[in-house]
């Protein structure tokens, strides 16, 4: 019996190992694909300014079927975007550098905006991360926080037809004034990068990076 059983057992073991290896390969390939898809847009999101980031989120939610109201830059009552669909969602967008975390003031502001706009949900979305205090307050106030990892996952789920690069290259950053002479800063291209340059150049040589954070 042993001589009959052993070949069958080894054959079963080989088939099982083959199936497991196929499953592991599919899982790893799926994870790699999702990671590559998410990372493809994040470098451009990191280079956006606050206005461009708001337009990017607006495009994401439009693809999900929401009607979007972009609030004015001043007097927005704590919300950058108001999304109207099956539910009304107010969003505060925080385009930060990865080293700077979003504080609890963002949670306080969007929570107030939820009441003002009579929304069902309040979100704070960032390409960075949140402080411990912000997380604790959000949990107490029922405010949804999307940090860098959550944003990547959300982008994967939406699978947008547009690219972050398109938003970055085609949406004009928020207007700024030159801190040296008071003239308008305009977007310029040089050495493969885009930056703000003073409109009074060459009398003023002031420049700024486009991805200055929206605080």
N, CA and C of each residue as an Amber inpcrd file, in Angstrom:
protein
   645
   0.8140000  -1.2020000   0.0000000   0.0000000   0.0000000   0.0000000
   0.8510000   1.2550000   0.0000000   1.9860000   1.2050000   0.7970000
   2.8550000   2.3720000   0.8770000   3.4340000   2.7210000  -0.4820000
   3.7970000   1.6870000  -1.2390000   4.3880000   1.9360000  -2.5550000
   3.3710000   2.5750000  -3.5020000   2.1020000   2.2630000  -3.3270000
   1.0530000   2.8490000  -4.1510000   0.7300000   4.2600000  -3.6800000
   0.7190000   4.4450000  -2.3460000   0.3190000   5.7290000  -1.7660000
   1.3600000   6.8220000  -1.9830000   2.6370000   6.4890000  -1.8750000
   3.6930000   7.5030000  -1.9580000   3.6790000   8.2900000  -3.2690000
   3.6140000   7.6470000  -4.4390000   3.5760000   8.4360000  -5.6900000
   2.3640000   9.3650000  -5.7680000   1.2140000   8.8960000  -5.2840000
   0.0100000   9.7310000  -5.2980000   0.1810000  10.9270000  -4.3700000
   0.7670000  10.6810000  -3.1860000   0.9870000  11.7590000  -2.2210000
   1.9270000  12.8140000  -2.7900000   3.0330000  12.3800000  -3.3950000
   3.9980000  13.3230000  -3.9570000   3.3930000  14.1130000  -5.1220000
   2.5780000  13.4380000  -5.9290000   1.9110000  14.1270000  -7.0340000
   0.9620000  15.1910000  -6.5010000   0.2020000  14.8280000  -5.4660000
  -0.7060000  15.7970000  -4.8440000   0.0620000  16.9800000  -4.2670000
   1.1840000  16.7010000  -3.6230000   1.9990000  17.7570000  -3.0230000
   2.5510000  18.6970000  -4.0880000   2.9890000  18.1400000  -5.2030000
   3.5220000  18.9530000  -6.3030000   2.4370000  19.8620000  -6.8710000
   1.2400000  19.2770000  -7.0820000   0.1240000  20.0670000  -7.6180000
  -0.2540000  21.1830000  -6.6480000  -0.2870000  20.8780000  -5.3430000
  -0.6370000  21.8710000  -4.3240000   0.3780000  23.0040000  -4.3010000
   1.6550000  22.6600000  -4.3320000   2.6960000  23.6850000  -4.3270000
   2.6240000  24.5470000  -5.5850000   2.3150000  23.9350000  -6.7020000
   2.2010000  24.6800000  -7.9680000   1.0390000  25.6800000  -7.8910000
  -0.0990000  25.2180000  -7.3510000  -1.2600000  26.0970000  -7.2290000
  -0.9770000  27.2490000  -6.2620000  -0.3100000  26.9460000  -5.1640000
   0.0310000  27.9830000  -4.1910000   0.9880000  29.0160000  -4.7830000
   1.9430000  28.5420000  -5.5760000   2.8920000  29.4640000  -6.2010000
   2.1840000  30.3590000  -7.2160000   1.2050000  29.8000000  -7.9520000
   0.4210000  30.6020000  -8.8930000  -0.3780000  31.6850000  -8.1580000
  -0.9890000  31.3000000  -7.0380000  -1.7690000  32.2560000  -6.2540000
  -0.8800000  33.3670000  -5.6920000   0.2920000  32.9860000  -5.1500000
   1.2220000  33.9740000  -4.5940000   1.7140000  34.9280000  -5.6650000
   1.9660000  34.4050000  -6.8550000   2.4220000  35.2470000  -7.9570000
   1.3590000  36.2710000  -8.3460000   0.0910000  35.8290000  -8.4050000
  -0.9950000  36.7400000  -8.7610000  -1.1540000  37.8490000  -7.7200000
  -1.0500000  37.4670000  -6.4270000  -1.1860000  38.4500000  -5.3510000
  -0.0620000  39.4740000  -5.4170000   1.1630000  39.0120000  -5.5990000
   2.3120000  39.9100000  -5.6640000   2.2410000  40.8150000  -6.8890000
   1.8050000  40.2500000  -8.0090000   1.6890000  41.0430000  -9.2320000
   0.6250000  42.1170000  -9.0720000  -0.5050000  41.7810000  -8.4160000
  -1.5830000  42.7440000  -8.1690000  -1.1000000  43.8760000  -7.2680000
  -0.3710000  43.5110000  -6.2150000   0.1390000  44.5290000  -5.2880000
   1.1330000  45.4470000  -5.9830000   1.9890000  44.8590000  -6.8040000
   2.9780000  45.6570000  -7.5210000   2.2990000  46.6160000  -8.4870000
   1.2710000  46.1150000  -9.1790000   0.5440000  46.9570000 -10.1360000
  -0.1260000  48.1260000  -9.4320000  -0.7870000  47.8500000  -8.2980000
  -1.4690000  48.9110000  -7.5620000  -0.4850000  49.9380000  -7.0190000
   0.6540000  49.4420000  -6.5390000   1.6690000  50.3550000  -6.0130000
   2.2140000  51.2430000  -7.1190000   2.4950000  50.6420000  -8.2730000
   3.0130000  51.4230000  -9.4010000   1.9840000  52.4370000  -9.8860000
   0.7030000  52.0400000  -9.9130000  -0.3510000  52.9330000 -10.3700000
  -0.4750000  54.1370000  -9.4490000  -0.4190000  53.8660000  -8.1330000
  -0.5360000  54.9560000  -7.1690000   0.6760000  55.8690000  -7.2160000
   1.8540000  55.2750000  -7.2610000   3.0770000  56.0680000  -7.2470000
   3.2310000  56.8850000  -8.5200000   2.5900000  56.4490000  -9.5940000
   2.7200000  57.1520000 -10.8610000   2.2560000  58.5970000 -10.7520000
   1.1920000  58.8400000  -9.9560000   0.6640000  60.1910000  -9.8510000
   1.1550000  60.9710000  -8.6590000   1.6220000  60.3060000  -7.6060000
   1.9850000  61.0000000  -6.3770000   3.1060000  62.0210000  -6.5510000
   4.1340000  61.7630000  -7.3320000   5.1730000  62.7910000  -7.4960000
   4.6240000  64.1030000  -8.0520000   3.6110000  64.0380000  -8.9200000
   3.0120000  65.2570000  -9.4590000   2.0840000  65.9070000  -8.4380000
   1.3820000  65.0910000  -7.6510000   0.5520000  65.6410000  -6.5790000
   1.4220000  66.3830000  -5.5790000   2.5850000  65.8300000  -5.2700000
   3.5100000  66.4690000  -4.3340000   4.0270000  67.8090000  -4.8510000
   4.0040000  67.9930000  -6.1660000   4.5040000  69.2400000  -6.7640000
   3.3940000  70.2660000  -6.9890000   2.1490000  69.8600000  -6.7720000
   1.0280000  70.7850000  -6.9520000   1.0150000  71.8420000  -5.8520000
   0.3540000  72.9630000  -6.1320000   0.0490000  73.8950000  -5.0570000
  -1.3690000  73.5960000  -4.5850000  -1.8650000  74.3730000  -3.6070000
  -3.1780000  74.0830000  -3.0390000  -4.2920000  74.1170000  -4.0540000
  -4.2680000  75.0860000  -4.9590000  -5.3280000  75.2310000  -5.9720000
  -5.3510000  74.0400000  -6.9200000  -4.1820000  73.6160000  -7.3680000
  -4.1040000  72.4710000  -8.2770000  -4.5930000  71.2060000  -7.5850000
  -4.2570000  71.0360000  -6.2990000  -4.6850000  69.8590000  -5.5460000
  -6.2040000  69.8220000  -5.4260000  -6.8120000  70.9840000  -5.2060000
  -8.2710000  71.0590000  -5.1430000  -8.8950000  70.6460000  -6.4710000
  -8.3210000  71.0920000  -7.5760000  -8.8370000  70.7110000  -8.8970000
  -8.6860000  69.2040000  -9.1170000  -7.5970000  68.6400000  -8.6280000
  -7.3780000  67.2010000  -8.7820000  -8.4560000  66.4150000  -8.0290000
  -8.7310000  66.8050000  -6.7960000  -9.7720000  66.1260000  -6.0210000
 -11.1400000  66.3320000  -6.6590000 -11.3620000  67.5260000  -7.1810000
 -12.6200000  67.8150000  -7.8680000 -12.8270000  66.8560000  -9.0410000
 -11.7810000  66.6360000  -9.8200000 -11.8780000  65.7300000 -10.9670000
 -12.1350000  64.2920000 -10.5210000 -11.5280000  63.8760000  -9.4060000
 -11.7510000  62.5210000  -8.8840000 -13.2240000  62.3140000  -8.5290000
 -13.7990000  63.2770000  -7.8120000 -15.1830000  63.1310000  -7.3720000
 -16.1720000  63.3030000  -8.5190000 -15.8110000  64.1170000  -9.4990000
 -16.6780000  64.2370000 -10.6730000 -16.7960000  62.8980000 -11.3870000
 -15.6970000  62.1500000 -11.4430000 -15.7300000  60.8390000 -12.0920000
 -16.6320000  59.8780000 -11.3260000 -16.8140000  60.1150000 -10.0210000
 -17.6980000  59.2820000  -9.2050000 -19.1480000  59.7470000  -9.2780000
 -19.4010000  60.8210000 -10.0520000 -20.7640000  61.2680000 -10.2550000
 -21.2270000  62.3940000  -9.3560000 -20.3080000  63.0070000  -8.6110000
 -20.6780000  64.1160000  -7.7250000 -20.7100000  65.4350000  -8.4840000
 -21.5950000  66.3180000  -8.0510000 -21.5630000  67.7070000  -8.4880000
 -20.7210000  68.4840000  -7.4840000 -19.8230000  69.3120000  -7.9720000
 -18.8420000  69.9510000  -7.1010000 -19.0320000  71.4540000  -7.0640000
 -18.9970000  71.9760000  -5.8690000 -18.9720000  73.4220000  -5.6600000
 -17.6100000  73.7690000  -5.0820000 -16.8430000  74.5920000  -5.8050000
 -15.5480000  75.0490000  -5.3090000 -15.7830000  76.3350000  -4.5340000
 -15.4240000  76.3460000  -3.2630000 -15.6800000  77.5130000  -2.4200000
 -14.6550000  78.6080000  -2.7020000 -14.9710000  79.8590000  -2.3940000
 -14.0090000  80.9470000  -2.6080000 -12.7900000  80.7860000  -1.7240000
 -11.6690000  81.3600000  -2.1580000 -10.4240000  81.2150000  -1.4090000
 -10.4920000  81.8570000  -0.0360000 -11.3480000  82.8720000   0.1070000
 -11.5550000  83.4780000   1.4180000 -13.0380000  83.3750000   1.7670000
 -13.3340000  83.2040000   3.0480000 -14.7290000  83.0590000   3.4680000
 -15.3320000  81.7350000   3.0580000 -14.5300000  80.6550000   3.1050000
 -15.0410000  79.3450000   2.6950000 -15.6500000  78.5650000   3.8560000
 -15.6100000  79.1270000   5.0720000 -16.1790000  78.5060000   6.2600000
 -15.5890000  77.1210000   6.5410000 -14.3480000  76.9160000   6.1290000
 -13.6500000  75.6870000   6.4850000 -13.6860000  74.5880000   5.4530000
 -14.3210000  74.8220000   4.3010000 -14.3970000  73.7860000   3.2560000
 -13.8260000  74.3240000   1.9490000 -12.9940000  73.5460000   1.3070000
 -12.4660000  73.9090000  -0.0080000 -13.3930000  73.4260000  -1.1200000
 -14.0280000  72.2760000  -0.8940000 -14.9200000  71.6800000  -1.8810000
 -16.1890000  71.1990000  -1.1970000 -17.3160000  71.3670000  -1.8810000
 -18.5870000  70.8240000  -1.4030000 -19.0920000  69.8650000  -2.4720000
 -19.1870000  68.5730000  -2.1230000 -19.5790000  67.5270000  -3.0640000
 -21.0410000  67.1510000  -2.8630000 -21.8210000  67.1910000  -3.9300000
 -23.2380000  66.8600000  -3.8470000 -23.5300000  65.6360000  -4.7080000
 -23.9510000  64.5700000  -4.0320000 -24.3230000  63.3370000  -4.7170000
 -25.4150000  62.6690000  -3.9110000 -25.2670000  61.3730000  -3.6480000
 -26.2180000  60.6970000  -2.7680000 -26.1740000  61.3260000  -1.3820000
 -24.9700000  61.7780000  -0.9960000 -24.7860000  62.5220000   0.2370000
 -23.9790000  63.7710000  -0.0650000 -24.0720000  64.7580000   0.8070000
 -23.2680000  65.9680000   0.6560000 -22.0210000  65.8310000   1.5200000
 -20.8610000  66.0530000   0.9050000 -19.5820000  65.9180000   1.6010000
 -18.8180000  67.2320000   1.4950000 -18.3390000  67.7400000   2.6300000
 -17.4520000  68.9020000   2.6040000 -16.0190000  68.4080000   2.7890000
 -15.1200000  68.9910000   2.0100000 -13.7290000  68.5400000   2.0230000
 -12.7950000  69.7190000   2.2320000 -11.8440000  69.5260000   3.1200000
 -10.7350000  70.4560000   3.2310000  -9.5050000  69.7500000   2.6630000
  -8.8760000  70.3770000   1.6650000  -7.7230000  69.7800000   0.9760000
  -6.4410000  70.3910000   1.5170000  -5.4960000  69.5320000   1.8950000
  -4.2210000  69.9890000   2.4360000  -3.0730000  69.3880000   1.6350000
  -2.5130000  70.1920000   0.7370000  -1.3620000  69.7500000  -0.0470000
  -0.0970000  70.1740000   0.7020000   0.4750000  69.2270000   1.4280000
   1.6460000  69.4970000   2.2660000   2.8480000  68.7180000   1.7520000
   4.0040000  69.0610000   2.2620000   5.1730000  68.2070000   2.0520000
   5.0780000  67.0700000   3.0600000   5.6870000  65.9360000   2.7440000
   5.5400000  64.7410000   3.5800000   6.0570000  64.9520000   4.9990000
   6.9960000  65.8770000   5.1860000   7.5760000  66.0890000   6.5180000
   6.6670000  66.9050000   7.4300000   5.6740000  67.5960000   6.8650000
   4.7520000  68.4100000   7.6580000   3.4150000  67.7040000   7.7970000
   2.9640000  67.5510000   9.0230000   1.7040000  66.8570000   9.2840000
   0.5590000  67.8400000   9.4680000  -0.6280000  67.4040000   9.0990000
  -1.8240000  68.2410000   9.2010000  -2.2910000  68.2410000  10.6520000
  -2.5250000  69.4260000  11.1960000  -2.8750000  69.5600000  12.6070000
  -4.3820000  69.4790000  12.8350000  -4.7720000  69.5360000  14.1090000
  -6.1880000  69.4050000  14.4600000  -7.0270000  70.6080000  14.0220000
  -6.3840000  71.7410000  13.6970000  -7.1540000  72.9030000  13.2470000
  -7.9290000  72.5940000  11.9710000  -7.3630000  71.7520000  11.1070000
  -8.0630000  71.3600000   9.8740000  -9.3370000  70.5900000  10.2020000
  -9.2680000  69.7340000  11.2270000 -10.4370000  68.9660000  11.6520000
 -11.4980000  69.8990000  12.2360000 -11.0590000  70.8470000  13.0460000
 -11.9920000  71.8130000  13.6300000 -12.7210000  72.6040000  12.5420000
 -11.9740000  73.0520000  11.5510000 -12.5520000  73.8870000  10.4970000
 -13.5500000  73.1180000   9.6400000 -13.1940000  71.9000000   9.2470000
 -14.1030000  71.1420000   8.3770000 -15.3230000  70.6570000   9.1500000
 -15.1650000  70.4520000  10.4540000 -16.3130000  70.0780000  11.2840000
 -17.3230000  71.2280000  11.3350000 -16.8090000  72.4600000  11.4480000
 -17.6800000  73.6340000  11.4150000 -18.3280000  73.7850000  10.0420000
 -17.5630000  73.4810000   8.9790000 -18.0890000  73.5740000   7.6170000
 -19.2230000  72.5760000   7.3950000 -19.1250000  71.4250000   8.0230000
 -20.1700000  70.4100000   7.8960000 -21.5090000  70.9600000   8.3740000
 -21.4750000  71.6880000   9.4870000 -22.7040000  72.2850000  10.0140000
 -23.1730000  73.4390000   9.1310000 -22.2400000  74.2670000   8.6820000
 -22.6120000  75.4420000   7.8900000 -23.2610000  75.0410000   6.5680000
 -22.6680000  74.0510000   5.8720000 -23.1800000  73.6330000   4.5610000
 -24.2530000  72.5440000   4.6770000 -24.5860000  72.1610000   5.9190000
 -25.5950000  71.1180000   6.1650000 -25.2310000  69.8350000   5.4120000
 -23.9810000  69.4400000   5.5820000 -23.4590000  68.2520000   4.8950000
 -23.6470000  66.9970000   5.7430000 -23.5800000  65.8500000   5.0790000
 -23.6860000  64.5700000   5.7730000 -22.3310000  64.0820000   6.2870000
 -21.2720000  64.4500000   5.5580000 -19.9360000  63.9970000   5.9270000
 -18.9400000  65.1470000   5.8150000 -17.8630000  65.0280000   6.5930000
 -16.7630000  65.9900000   6.5320000 -15.4560000  65.2250000   6.3880000
 -14.6450000  65.6080000   5.3970000 -13.3760000  64.9430000   5.1210000
 -12.2340000  65.9520000   5.1260000 -11.0630000  65.4820000   5.5470000
  -9.8190000  66.2110000   5.3130000  -8.9260000  65.2800000   4.5020000
  -8.4880000  65.7510000   3.3460000  -7.6860000  64.9260000   2.4350000
  -6.3220000  65.5710000   2.2620000  -5.2730000  64.7710000   2.4350000
  -3.9190000  65.3010000   2.3070000  -3.0110000  64.3060000   1.6040000
  -1.9440000  64.8230000   1.0180000  -0.9010000  63.9600000   0.4580000
   0.1770000  63.6940000   1.5010000  -0.0550000  64.1650000   2.7300000
   0.8880000  63.9760000   3.8260000   0.2440000  63.0940000   4.8990000
   0.4500000  63.4330000   6.1630000  -0.0840000  62.6420000   7.2770000
  -0.6650000  63.5760000   8.3310000  -1.3350000  63.0040000   9.3310000
  -2.0020000  63.7820000  10.3670000  -1.2960000  63.6210000  11.7130000
  -1.4110000  64.6510000  12.5370000  -0.8670000  64.5640000  13.8830000
  -1.7520000  63.6420000  14.7170000  -1.2320000  63.1930000  15.8440000
  -1.9960000  62.3310000  16.7480000  -3.2300000  63.0620000  17.2430000
  -3.0880000  64.3440000  17.5640000  -4.2200000  65.1240000  18.0590000
  -5.3180000  65.2570000  16.9960000  -4.9130000  65.4240000  15.7380000
  -5.8910000  65.5230000  14.6530000  -6.6860000  64.2220000  14.5220000
  -6.0070000  63.1000000  14.6510000  -6.6690000  61.8000000  14.5500000
  -7.6610000  61.6060000  15.6980000  -7.2490000  62.0010000  16.8960000
  -8.1170000  61.8300000  18.0620000  -9.3680000  62.7000000  17.9370000
  -9.1880000  63.9480000  17.5170000 -10.3370000  64.8420000  17.3670000
 -11.2510000  64.3670000  16.2480000 -10.6760000  63.8970000  15.1420000
 -11.4760000  63.4000000  14.0240000 -12.3430000  62.2170000  14.4430000
 -11.7740000  61.3290000  15.2490000 -12.5340000  60.1700000  15.7290000
 -13.6960000  60.6200000  16.6120000 -13.4690000  61.6440000  17.4260000
 -14.5150000  62.1360000  18.3210000 -15.6000000  62.8980000  17.5710000
 -15.2190000  63.5730000  16.4720000 -16.1600000  64.4220000  15.7200000
 -16.7370000  63.7320000  14.4890000 -16.3510000  62.4860000  14.2630000
 -16.8150000  61.7370000  13.0940000 -16.3990000  62.4290000  11.7910000
 -15.1440000  62.8590000  11.7400000 -14.5610000  63.4610000  10.5340000
 -13.6630000  62.4190000   9.8760000 -13.8170000  62.2300000   8.5910000
 -13.0170000  61.2510000   7.8460000 -11.6840000  61.8630000   7.4430000
 -10.5920000  61.1610000   7.7500000  -9.2520000  61.6100000   7.3800000
  -8.6850000  60.6860000   6.3150000  -8.1980000  61.2660000   5.2250000
  -7.5010000  60.5110000   4.1890000  -6.0640000  61.0140000   4.1360000
  -5.1310000  60.1820000   4.6080000  -3.7290000  60.5690000   4.5540000
  -3.1070000  60.0640000   3.2490000  -1.8030000  60.1290000   3.1540000
  -1.1200000  59.7840000   1.9020000  -1.4560000  58.3690000   1.4250000
  -1.3950000  57.4010000   2.3410000  -1.6820000  56.0130000   1.9640000
  -3.1500000  55.8490000   1.5560000  -4.0500000  56.5020000   2.2970000
  -5.4770000  56.4230000   1.9680000  -5.7680000  57.0640000   0.6130000
  -5.0830000  58.1750000   0.3360000  -5.2810000  58.8590000  -0.9460000
  -4.8360000  57.9810000  -2.1050000  -3.6990000  57.3110000  -1.9410000
  -3.2190000  56.3980000  -2.9750000  -4.2410000  55.2840000  -3.2230000
  -4.7850000  54.7380000  -2.1350000  -5.7810000  53.6690000  -2.2560000
  -7.0420000  54.1880000  -2.9440000  -7.4530000  55.3950000  -2.5840000
  -8.6440000  56.0000000  -3.1700000  -8.4670000  56.2100000  -4.6690000
  -7.2850000  56.6870000  -5.0710000  -6.9920000  56.8960000  -6.4900000
  -7.0600000  55.5710000  -7.2400000  -6.5190000  54.5180000  -6.6290000
  -6.5660000  53.1990000  -7.2640000  -8.0040000  52.7380000  -7.4630000
  -8.8430000  52.9800000  -6.4690000 -10.2390000  52.5430000  -6.5480000
 -11.0060000  53.3210000  -7.6110000 -10.7480000  54.6320000  -7.6930000
 -11.4190000  55.4500000  -8.6990000 -10.8900000  55.1250000 -10.0930000
  -9.5770000  54.8240000 -10.1720000  -8.9070000  54.5640000 -11.4520000
  -9.2110000  55.6890000 -12.4390000  -8.7720000  56.9180000 -12.1350000
  -9.1660000  58.0910000 -12.9290000  -8.7260000  58.0120000 -14.3800000
  -9.5610000  58.5840000 -15.2580000  -9.2410000  58.6040000 -16.6820000
  -8.1950000  59.6860000 -16.9820000  -8.0230000  60.6140000 -16.0570000
  -7.0300000  61.6780000 -16.2130000  -5.8130000  61.3350000 -15.3580000
  -4.7360000  62.0570000 -15.5470000  -3.5220000  61.8450000 -14.7800000
  -3.2080000  63.0700000 -13.9350000  -2.5470000  62.8410000 -12.8100000
  -2.1320000  63.9560000 -11.9580000  -1.2240000  64.9080000 -12.7290000
  -0.4500000  64.3640000 -13.6220000   0.4500000  65.1950000 -14.4220000
  -0.3390000  66.2030000 -15.2610000  -1.4980000  65.7940000 -15.7870000
  -2.3200000  66.6890000 -16.6060000  -2.8100000  67.8770000 -15.7840000
  -3.2280000  67.6100000 -14.5420000  -3.6810000  68.6890000 -13.6700000
  -2.5200000  69.6320000 -13.3630000  -1.3840000  69.0600000 -13.0140000
  -0.2180000  69.8610000 -12.6370000   0.2410000  70.7630000 -13.7790000
   0.2080000  70.2230000 -15.0000000   0.7480000  70.9730000 -16.1350000
  -0.2570000  71.9350000 -16.7630000  -1.5680000  71.7060000 -16.5570000
  -2.5690000  72.5000000 -17.2680000  -3.3940000  73.4350000 -16.3900000
  -3.3790000  73.2240000 -15.0740000  -4.0990000  74.1160000 -14.1740000
  -3.1160000  75.1440000 -13.6180000  -3.4270000  76.4140000 -13.8070000
  -2.5510000  77.4790000 -13.3460000  -2.5480000  77.5330000 -11.8240000
  -1.3850000  77.5670000 -11.2060000  -1.3200000  77.6600000  -9.7340000
  -1.9900000  78.9370000  -9.2290000  -2.2980000  78.9510000  -7.9440000
  -2.9500000  80.1050000  -7.3290000  -2.0940000  81.3570000  -7.4890000
  -2.6940000  82.4880000  -7.9010000  -1.9220000  83.7210000  -8.0950000
  -1.2010000  84.1520000  -6.8200000  -0.0120000  84.6990000  -7.0040000
   0.7770000  85.1740000  -5.8720000   1.3720000  86.5350000  -6.2060000
   1.7220000  87.2610000  -5.1620000   2.3910000  88.5390000  -5.3000000
   3.8620000  88.3860000  -4.9280000   4.6930000  89.1190000  -5.6370000
   6.1250000  89.0880000  -5.3400000   6.3690000  89.7770000  -3.9940000
   7.0230000  89.0990000  -3.0590000   7.2670000  89.7080000  -1.7480000
   8.3010000  90.8350000  -1.7850000   9.0250000  90.9330000  -2.9050000
  10.0600000  91.9650000  -3.0060000   9.5390000  93.2660000  -3.6030000
   8.7600000  93.1480000  -4.7150000   8.3290000  94.3730000  -5.4010000
   6.8090000  94.5320000  -5.4670000   6.0590000  93.4950000  -5.0800000
   4.6110000  93.5940000  -5.0580000   3.9220000  93.2940000  -6.3690000
   4.6760000  93.0180000  -7.4260000   4.0810000  92.6890000  -8.7190000
   3.5940000  91.2290000  -8.7220000   2.7790000  90.8790000  -9.7430000
   2.2820000  89.5040000  -9.8390000   3.4180000  88.5380000 -10.1420000
   3.3030000  87.3320000  -9.5510000   4.1950000  86.2420000  -9.9220000
   3.5240000  85.4420000 -11.0310000   4.2680000  85.0720000 -12.0440000
   3.7310000  84.3110000 -13.1700000   4.4790000  82.9930000 -13.2830000
   3.8110000  82.0080000 -13.8940000   4.4220000  80.6880000 -14.0540000
   5.4000000  80.7200000 -15.2180000   6.6030000  80.2330000 -14.9530000
   7.6310000  80.1630000 -15.9990000   8.1700000  78.7410000 -16.0760000
   8.7530000  78.4200000 -17.2210000   9.3680000  77.1080000 -17.4320000
  10.8640000  77.2840000 -17.6400000  11.6200000  76.3870000 -17.0180000
  13.0660000  76.4340000 -17.1940000  13.7310000  75.1810000 -16.6920000
  14.6200000  74.6130000 -17.4900000  15.3610000  73.4050000 -17.1260000
  14.4270000  72.2440000 -16.7550000  13.3010000  72.1550000 -17.4610000
  12.3810000  71.0430000 -17.2380000  11.4810000  71.1910000 -16.0280000
  11.5070000  72.3420000 -15.3540000  10.6700000  72.5630000 -14.1860000
   9.8450000  73.8280000 -14.3670000   8.7460000  73.9290000 -13.6040000
   7.9010000  75.1180000 -13.6250000   8.0540000  75.8320000 -12.2920000
   8.0710000  77.1550000 -12.3410000   8.2610000  77.9240000 -11.1260000
   7.5900000  79.2810000 -11.2700000   7.4140000  79.9640000 -10.1500000
   6.9060000  81.3300000 -10.1710000   8.0780000  82.2870000 -10.3710000
   7.9020000  83.2230000 -11.2970000   8.8830000  84.2790000 -11.4990000
   8.1840000  85.6240000 -11.4900000   8.8830000  86.6440000 -11.0420000
   8.2770000  87.9670000 -10.9590000   7.9850000  88.4990000 -12.3640000
   6.7860000  89.0820000 -12.5280000   6.3850000  89.6100000 -13.8390000
   7.1910000  90.8510000 -14.2210000   7.8930000  91.4410000 -13.2570000
   8.6920000  92.6300000 -13.5630000  10.1350000  92.2900000 -13.9400000
  10.4100000  90.9790000 -14.1230000  11.7380000  90.5620000 -14.5810000
  12.0790000  91.2890000 -15.8970000  13.2870000  91.8270000 -16.0870000
  14.5150000  91.5540000 -15.3360000  14.8170000  92.5290000 -14.1990000
  13.9240000  93.4920000 -13.9560000  14.2200000  94.4260000 -12.8620000
  14.1250000  93.7350000 -11.4980000  13.3120000  92.6560000 -11.4270000
  13.2260000  91.8720000 -10.1910000  13.4520000  90.4060000 -10.5490000
  14.3270000  89.7360000  -9.8120000  14.7090000  88.3530000 -10.1240000
  14.1020000  87.3410000  -9.1540000  13.0890000  87.7400000  -8.3960000
  12.5340000  86.8410000  -7.3820000  11.8460000  85.6340000  -8.0330000
  12.0660000  84.4320000  -7.4840000  11.4160000  83.2000000  -7.9450000
  10.9440000  82.4010000  -6.7260000   9.9550000  81.5490000  -6.9530000
   9.4330000  80.6590000  -5.9050000   9.0730000  79.3200000  -6.5200000
   9.1520000  78.2710000  -5.7230000   8.6760000  76.9650000  -6.1620000
   7.1600000  77.0010000  -6.2600000   6.6200000  76.2760000  -7.2370000
   5.1700000  76.2280000  -7.4070000   4.5000000  75.4660000  -6.2680000
   5.1610000  74.4550000  -5.7390000   4.5070000  73.6250000  -4.7300000
   4.6390000  74.1760000  -3.3210000   4.5420000  75.4860000  -3.1910000
   4.4900000  76.0800000  -1.8630000   3.2010000  75.6520000  -1.1990000
   3.2770000  75.2240000   0.0560000   2.1400000  74.5870000   0.7150000
   0.9990000  75.5490000   0.9770000  -0.2000000  74.9980000   0.8750000
  -1.3910000  75.7450000   1.2790000  -1.6440000  75.3980000   2.7350000
  -1.4750000  76.3370000   3.6130000  -1.5680000  76.0690000   5.0370000
  -3.0130000  76.1540000   5.5280000
